[in-house]
Amino acid sequence: MKQPQVIETVSDLRAVVRDWRSQGLSVAMVPTMGALHDGHVSLMRIALERADRCVVSIFVNPTQFAPTEDLDKYPRQLAADLERLAHAGVQLAFTPTAAEMYPHGFAAKIAIGGPSAGLETDFRPTFFDGVATVVAKLFLQALPDCAIFGEKDYQQLCVVKKLCRDLDIPVEVIGAPTVRDAQGLAMSSRNAYLSPAELAVGRQLNTILRHAASALQLGADPGETLETARLHILEAGFGRVDYVEARESDTLAPWRRDRAGRILAAAWLGTTRLIDNIEVTGI
Amino acid sequence: MKQPQVIETVSDLRAVVRDWRSQGLSVAMVPTMGALHDGHVSLMRIALERADRCVVSIFVNPTQFAPTEDLDKYPRQLAADLERLAHAGVQLAFTPTAAEMYPHGFAAKIAIGGPSAGLETDFRPTFFDGVATVVAKLFLQALPDCAIFGEKDYQQLCVVKKLCRDLDIPVEVIGAPTVRDAQGLAMSSRNAYLSPAELAVGRQLNTILRHAASALQLGADPGETLETARLHILEAGFGRVDYVEARESDTLAPWRRDRAGRILAAAWLGTTRLIDNIEVTGI
């Protein structure tokens, strides 16, 4: 099992990619914050089906955490992460420091508008500015042919696609299906925070969203259906529901029954916030 | 004299650049808003000294004009512009429509911070967001090796350099000396708005700034020197002075006597706003 090459600087990253390009090899990127799980591994597999080489970035990006959020306790486990990359056949790990990504005097910010409005932004107002800016930087550092993002963070996927479209970043952004455990819980690095009792509650989120999606597809009233879902999430044992909403699946504009849609939800279990989403087929 | 190829779409632009790259040719870009004058031509000459091929974009970017500004009356003269490109030996003119640059639903915005603070921004608050966003798009559409910007728009030059540095856009940004007429007036497309009497007044701006720079270099007090310059600009016949300031030449932070600096000024002649700037050597 071949260990991935590990590099920490943009100039080294560019040198490796330049070398690959000179051999005519195509390149896929999987940006991550580490604490890798089977969901991430599925992205790497797709990357290596799409391209000759895969670079996985591991960077816990401070600019997408609010001061009240879990930046300090966010799980960091580089050795275990590198083992997963080796298993997946990934050739390159890019593990920049915060100083490499944001040198003294750094001041740029990208705001995306469009799909970044509402949902997560109502609760994490600067989150997608941080995501868009760091993803733009990673893409422009590596200039891969394509990049793979999980549908688990569905709004993020839409924001990254819009980022590339609006700013003409020449990277194809590919969404990958959410990986779930046997009981339907979406894989997330933050699941590591959950107690066994919380895990059992968390596993009901996807079931509740699936029921709501079926109801909408069968013609139920959206307002009532989403309110019922919200109550079910609370009854299941979640402490607070940030949102349960139906949106158009590409623009994230409010859902209309004739369009492909997505139900997106965020809810709290103790001090841990879980998000999930599910497709609603247009009628 | 070979006419430049003229293209209007991003996909055509990428196809031409891809073809050049496949031949091992290097590429320089000169972004402009058209109404080309000898200042622009000097940028093209530098571009063709630096690279095998030069693409000049001609796009009057609506997002960098405020509603009160001169977007509608900004001079447009494509045929004459293409003549100048042909004379300069430029191979490619990129003349996108507003719809090509900003398709329906476009919503991204890049804010640069740092050198964009103050000066122009005090009077044109959204100007550099518009500049940074359109320049990022042009750079990512063409991916040239380098791009040439005039020192005439000195704060813009600093903003574009910072844009590339902070977002890791792999384009070398090169500043080029301001081209002036025989009496020292900086070339500008907006000079076309000036009456003969206003032209005579406008030509004094550079002289006044040169005197101020000499005074600072000889040790004069910065506050007094700049206030004197402001009064001289008004006495020359300008109607209003937006600013006359001394800044550090790279960061545009307030100037300190031991650093290389720049005096930057903006003043009005009737309804036309002129800007100029001059180097101050550090002592």
Coordinates of C-alpha atoms in Angstrom, one line a residue, chain A residues 5-283:
Chain A
Q5 CA 3.1 12.2 -0.7
V6 CA 2.4 14.9 1.9
I7 CA 3.1 18.5 1.1
E8 CA 2.4 21.7 3.0
T9 CA 3.2 24.6 0.7
V10 CA 1.4 26.0 -2.4
S11 CA 4.6 26.0 -4.4
D12 CA 5.2 22.3 -3.7
L13 CA 1.6 21.6 -4.6
R14 CA 2.0 23.5 -7.9
A15 CA 5.3 21.7 -8.6
V16 CA 3.7 18.2 -8.2
V17 CA 0.6 19.2 -10.3
R18 CA 2.9 20.7 -13.0
D19 CA 4.8 17.5 -13.1
W20 CA 1.6 15.5 -13.5
R21 CA 0.4 17.8 -16.3
S22 CA 3.7 17.4 -18.1
Q23 CA 3.0 13.7 -18.2
G24 CA -0.5 14.3 -19.6
L25 CA -2.2 13.1 -16.4
S26 CA -5.6 14.5 -15.3
V27 CA -6.1 15.7 -11.8
A28 CA -9.0 15.5 -9.3
M29 CA -9.2 17.3 -6.0
V30 CA -11.1 16.4 -2.8
P31 CA -11.1 19.4 -0.4
T32 CA -11.6 18.2 3.2
M33 CA -11.1 19.4 6.8
G34 CA -9.7 16.0 7.7
A35 CA -11.2 13.6 10.4
L36 CA -11.9 11.5 7.3
H37 CA -14.7 8.9 7.3
D38 CA -16.2 6.5 4.7
G39 CA -18.1 9.5 3.1
H40 CA -14.7 11.1 2.3
V41 CA -13.4 7.9 1.0
S42 CA -16.3 7.6 -1.4
L43 CA -15.3 11.0 -2.8
M44 CA -11.7 9.9 -3.3
R45 CA -13.0 6.8 -5.2
I46 CA -15.0 8.9 -7.5
A47 CA -12.0 11.3 -8.0
L48 CA -9.8 8.3 -9.0
E49 CA -12.5 7.1 -11.4
R50 CA -12.6 10.5 -13.0
A51 CA -8.9 11.4 -13.1
D52 CA -5.5 9.9 -13.2
R53 CA -4.3 11.5 -10.0
C54 CA -6.1 12.7 -6.8
V55 CA -5.0 15.4 -4.4
V56 CA -6.9 15.5 -1.0
S57 CA -6.5 18.7 0.9
I58 CA -6.7 18.5 4.7
F59 CA -7.2 22.0 6.2
V60 CA -9.4 23.0 9.1
N61 CA -10.4 26.4 7.7
P62 CA -10.7 28.9 10.5
T63 CA -12.6 31.5 8.4
Q64 CA -15.6 29.2 8.1
F65 CA -16.0 28.9 11.9
A66 CA -17.8 31.6 13.9
P67 CA -16.1 32.6 17.2
T68 CA -18.8 30.5 19.0
E69 CA -18.3 27.4 17.0
D70 CA -16.2 24.3 17.4
L71 CA -12.9 25.3 15.6
D72 CA -10.8 24.3 18.6
K73 CA -12.4 21.0 19.3
Y74 CA -12.9 20.0 15.6
P75 CA -11.4 16.5 15.4
R76 CA -7.8 16.4 14.1
Q77 CA -6.2 13.0 13.3
L78 CA -3.7 13.4 10.5
A79 CA -2.0 10.0 10.9
A80 CA -5.3 8.1 10.6
D81 CA -6.3 10.4 7.7
L82 CA -3.2 9.6 5.8
E83 CA -3.9 5.8 6.4
R84 CA -7.3 6.3 4.7
L85 CA -5.7 8.1 1.8
A86 CA -3.2 5.3 1.3
H87 CA -6.0 2.7 1.4
A88 CA -8.0 4.7 -1.2
G89 CA -4.9 5.0 -3.5
V90 CA -4.7 8.8 -3.2
Q91 CA -1.4 10.1 -4.5
L92 CA -1.1 13.5 -2.7
A93 CA -2.1 15.0 0.6
F94 CA -2.0 18.8 0.8
T95 CA -1.9 19.9 4.5
P96 CA -1.2 23.6 4.5
T97 CA -0.8 25.6 7.7
A98 CA -3.2 28.5 8.4
A99 CA -0.2 30.8 7.8
E100 CA 0.4 29.3 4.3
M101 CA -3.3 29.8 3.4
Y102 CA -3.7 33.2 5.0
P103 CA -0.4 35.0 5.1
H104 CA 0.0 38.3 7.1
G105 CA -2.1 41.0 5.4
F106 CA -4.6 38.5 3.8
A107 CA -7.8 40.4 3.4
A108 CA -9.8 39.0 0.4
K109 CA -13.4 37.7 0.7
I110 CA -15.6 36.1 -1.9
A111 CA -19.4 36.4 -1.4
I112 CA -21.5 34.1 -3.7
G113 CA -25.1 35.3 -3.2
G114 CA -27.7 33.1 -4.9
P115 CA -27.7 29.6 -3.2
S116 CA -25.9 30.9 -0.2
A117 CA -29.0 32.8 0.9
G118 CA -30.9 31.4 3.9
L119 CA -30.7 27.9 5.4
E120 CA -27.2 27.6 6.9
T121 CA -26.6 31.3 6.4
D122 CA -29.5 32.2 8.7
F123 CA -27.6 30.5 11.5
R124 CA -23.9 30.8 10.3
P125 CA -23.9 34.2 8.6
T126 CA -20.3 34.2 7.4
F127 CA -19.9 30.5 6.8
F128 CA -20.2 30.4 3.0
D129 CA -18.0 33.5 2.6
G130 CA -15.3 31.4 4.4
V131 CA -16.1 28.3 2.3
A132 CA -16.1 30.1 -1.0
T133 CA -12.9 31.9 -0.3
V134 CA -10.9 28.9 0.8
V135 CA -12.3 26.6 -2.0
A136 CA -11.4 29.3 -4.6
K137 CA -7.9 29.4 -3.2
L138 CA -7.5 25.6 -3.1
F139 CA -8.8 25.4 -6.7
L140 CA -6.5 28.1 -7.9
Q141 CA -3.5 26.7 -6.1
A142 CA -4.0 23.2 -7.6
L143 CA -6.0 23.9 -10.8
P144 CA -7.5 20.4 -10.9
D145 CA -9.7 19.3 -13.8
C146 CA -12.5 18.4 -11.4
A147 CA -13.3 18.4 -7.7
I148 CA -15.7 16.1 -5.7
F149 CA -18.0 17.4 -2.9
G150 CA -20.5 15.3 -0.9
E151 CA -24.2 16.0 -1.2
K152 CA -24.3 15.7 2.6
D153 CA -23.4 19.4 2.6
Y154 CA -25.9 20.1 -0.1
Q155 CA -26.0 23.9 0.2
Q156 CA -22.2 24.0 0.2
L157 CA -22.2 21.9 -3.0
C158 CA -24.5 24.4 -4.7
V159 CA -22.4 27.3 -3.5
V160 CA -19.2 25.8 -4.8
K161 CA -20.8 25.0 -8.2
K162 CA -22.0 28.7 -8.3
L163 CA -18.6 29.9 -7.3
C164 CA -17.0 28.2 -10.3
R165 CA -19.7 29.3 -12.7
D166 CA -19.8 32.9 -11.6
L167 CA -16.0 33.5 -11.3
D168 CA -15.1 31.3 -14.3
I169 CA -12.9 29.0 -12.2
P170 CA -12.1 26.2 -14.7
V171 CA -12.9 23.3 -12.4
E172 CA -15.8 20.8 -12.9
V173 CA -17.5 20.4 -9.5
I174 CA -19.1 17.0 -9.1
G175 CA -21.6 16.1 -6.3
A176 CA -21.4 12.7 -4.7
P177 CA -24.2 10.8 -2.9
T178 CA -24.2 11.0 0.9
V179 CA -22.7 7.9 2.6
R180 CA -24.9 6.7 5.5
D181 CA -24.5 4.1 8.2
A182 CA -26.8 1.0 8.3
Q183 CA -29.5 3.0 10.1
G184 CA -29.3 5.9 7.6
L185 CA -27.3 8.4 9.6
A186 CA -25.2 10.6 7.2
M187 CA -21.5 10.2 7.8
S188 CA -20.0 13.3 9.4
S189 CA -16.9 14.2 11.2
R190 CA -19.1 15.7 13.9
N191 CA -20.8 12.4 14.6
A192 CA -17.7 11.7 16.7
Y193 CA -19.1 14.2 19.3
L194 CA -22.3 12.1 19.8
S195 CA -23.0 9.9 22.8
P196 CA -24.6 6.4 22.1
A197 CA -28.0 7.8 23.1
E198 CA -27.6 10.8 20.8
L199 CA -26.5 8.6 18.0
A200 CA -29.8 6.7 18.3
V201 CA -31.7 9.9 18.1
G202 CA -29.5 11.2 15.2
R203 CA -30.3 8.1 13.2
Q204 CA -34.0 9.1 13.0
L205 CA -33.3 12.4 11.1
N206 CA -32.9 10.8 7.7
T207 CA -36.1 8.6 8.2
I208 CA -38.1 11.7 9.1
L209 CA -36.8 13.5 6.0
R210 CA -37.5 10.5 3.8
H211 CA -41.1 10.4 5.0
A212 CA -41.5 14.1 4.3
A213 CA -40.1 13.7 0.8
S214 CA -42.5 10.9 0.0
A215 CA -45.4 13.0 1.3
L216 CA -44.5 15.9 -1.0
Q217 CA -44.1 13.6 -3.9
L218 CA -47.6 12.2 -3.2
G219 CA -49.0 15.8 -3.3
A220 CA -49.1 16.8 0.4
D221 CA -49.1 20.5 1.3
P222 CA -45.5 21.6 1.7
G223 CA -46.1 23.9 4.7
E224 CA -47.9 21.2 6.6
T225 CA -45.5 18.5 5.6
L226 CA -42.4 20.5 6.7
E227 CA -44.0 21.5 10.0
T228 CA -44.9 17.9 10.7
A229 CA -41.3 16.9 10.0
R230 CA -40.1 19.7 12.3
L231 CA -42.3 18.3 15.1
H232 CA -41.1 14.7 14.5
I233 CA -37.5 15.8 14.7
L234 CA -38.2 17.4 18.1
E235 CA -40.2 14.4 19.2
A236 CA -37.4 12.1 18.2
G237 CA -35.2 13.8 20.9
F238 CA -33.4 16.7 19.0
G239 CA -33.1 19.7 21.3
R240 CA -33.7 22.4 18.6
V241 CA -34.4 22.5 14.9
D242 CA -32.7 25.3 13.0
Y243 CA -34.6 24.7 9.7
V244 CA -36.5 22.1 7.7
E245 CA -37.1 23.6 4.2
A246 CA -37.9 22.5 0.7
R247 CA -35.8 24.2 -2.0
E248 CA -35.2 23.9 -5.8
S249 CA -32.4 21.4 -6.1
D250 CA -30.1 23.5 -8.4
T251 CA -30.7 27.2 -7.4
L252 CA -31.9 26.6 -3.9
A253 CA -34.8 29.0 -4.6
P254 CA -38.1 28.2 -2.8
W255 CA -39.3 24.8 -4.1
R256 CA -42.1 24.7 -6.7
R257 CA -43.9 21.4 -7.1
D258 CA -43.0 21.0 -10.8
R259 CA -39.3 21.3 -10.1
A260 CA -36.7 18.8 -8.8
G261 CA -36.4 19.7 -5.1
R262 CA -34.4 19.0 -2.0
I263 CA -35.5 19.0 1.7
L264 CA -32.7 20.4 3.8
A265 CA -32.6 20.3 7.6
A266 CA -30.4 21.2 10.5
A267 CA -31.0 20.3 14.1
W268 CA -29.2 20.1 17.4
L269 CA -28.3 17.1 19.6
G270 CA -26.9 18.6 22.8
T271 CA -24.0 20.8 21.7
T272 CA -23.7 19.0 18.3
R273 CA -25.4 20.3 15.2
L274 CA -26.4 17.7 12.5
I275 CA -27.5 18.5 8.9
D276 CA -29.0 16.3 6.3
N277 CA -31.0 16.5 3.1
I278 CA -33.0 14.4 0.7
E279 CA -34.1 14.6 -2.9
V280 CA -37.7 15.4 -3.8
T281 CA -38.6 14.4 -7.4
G282 CA -40.6 17.0 -9.3
I283 CA -44.1 15.9 -10.2

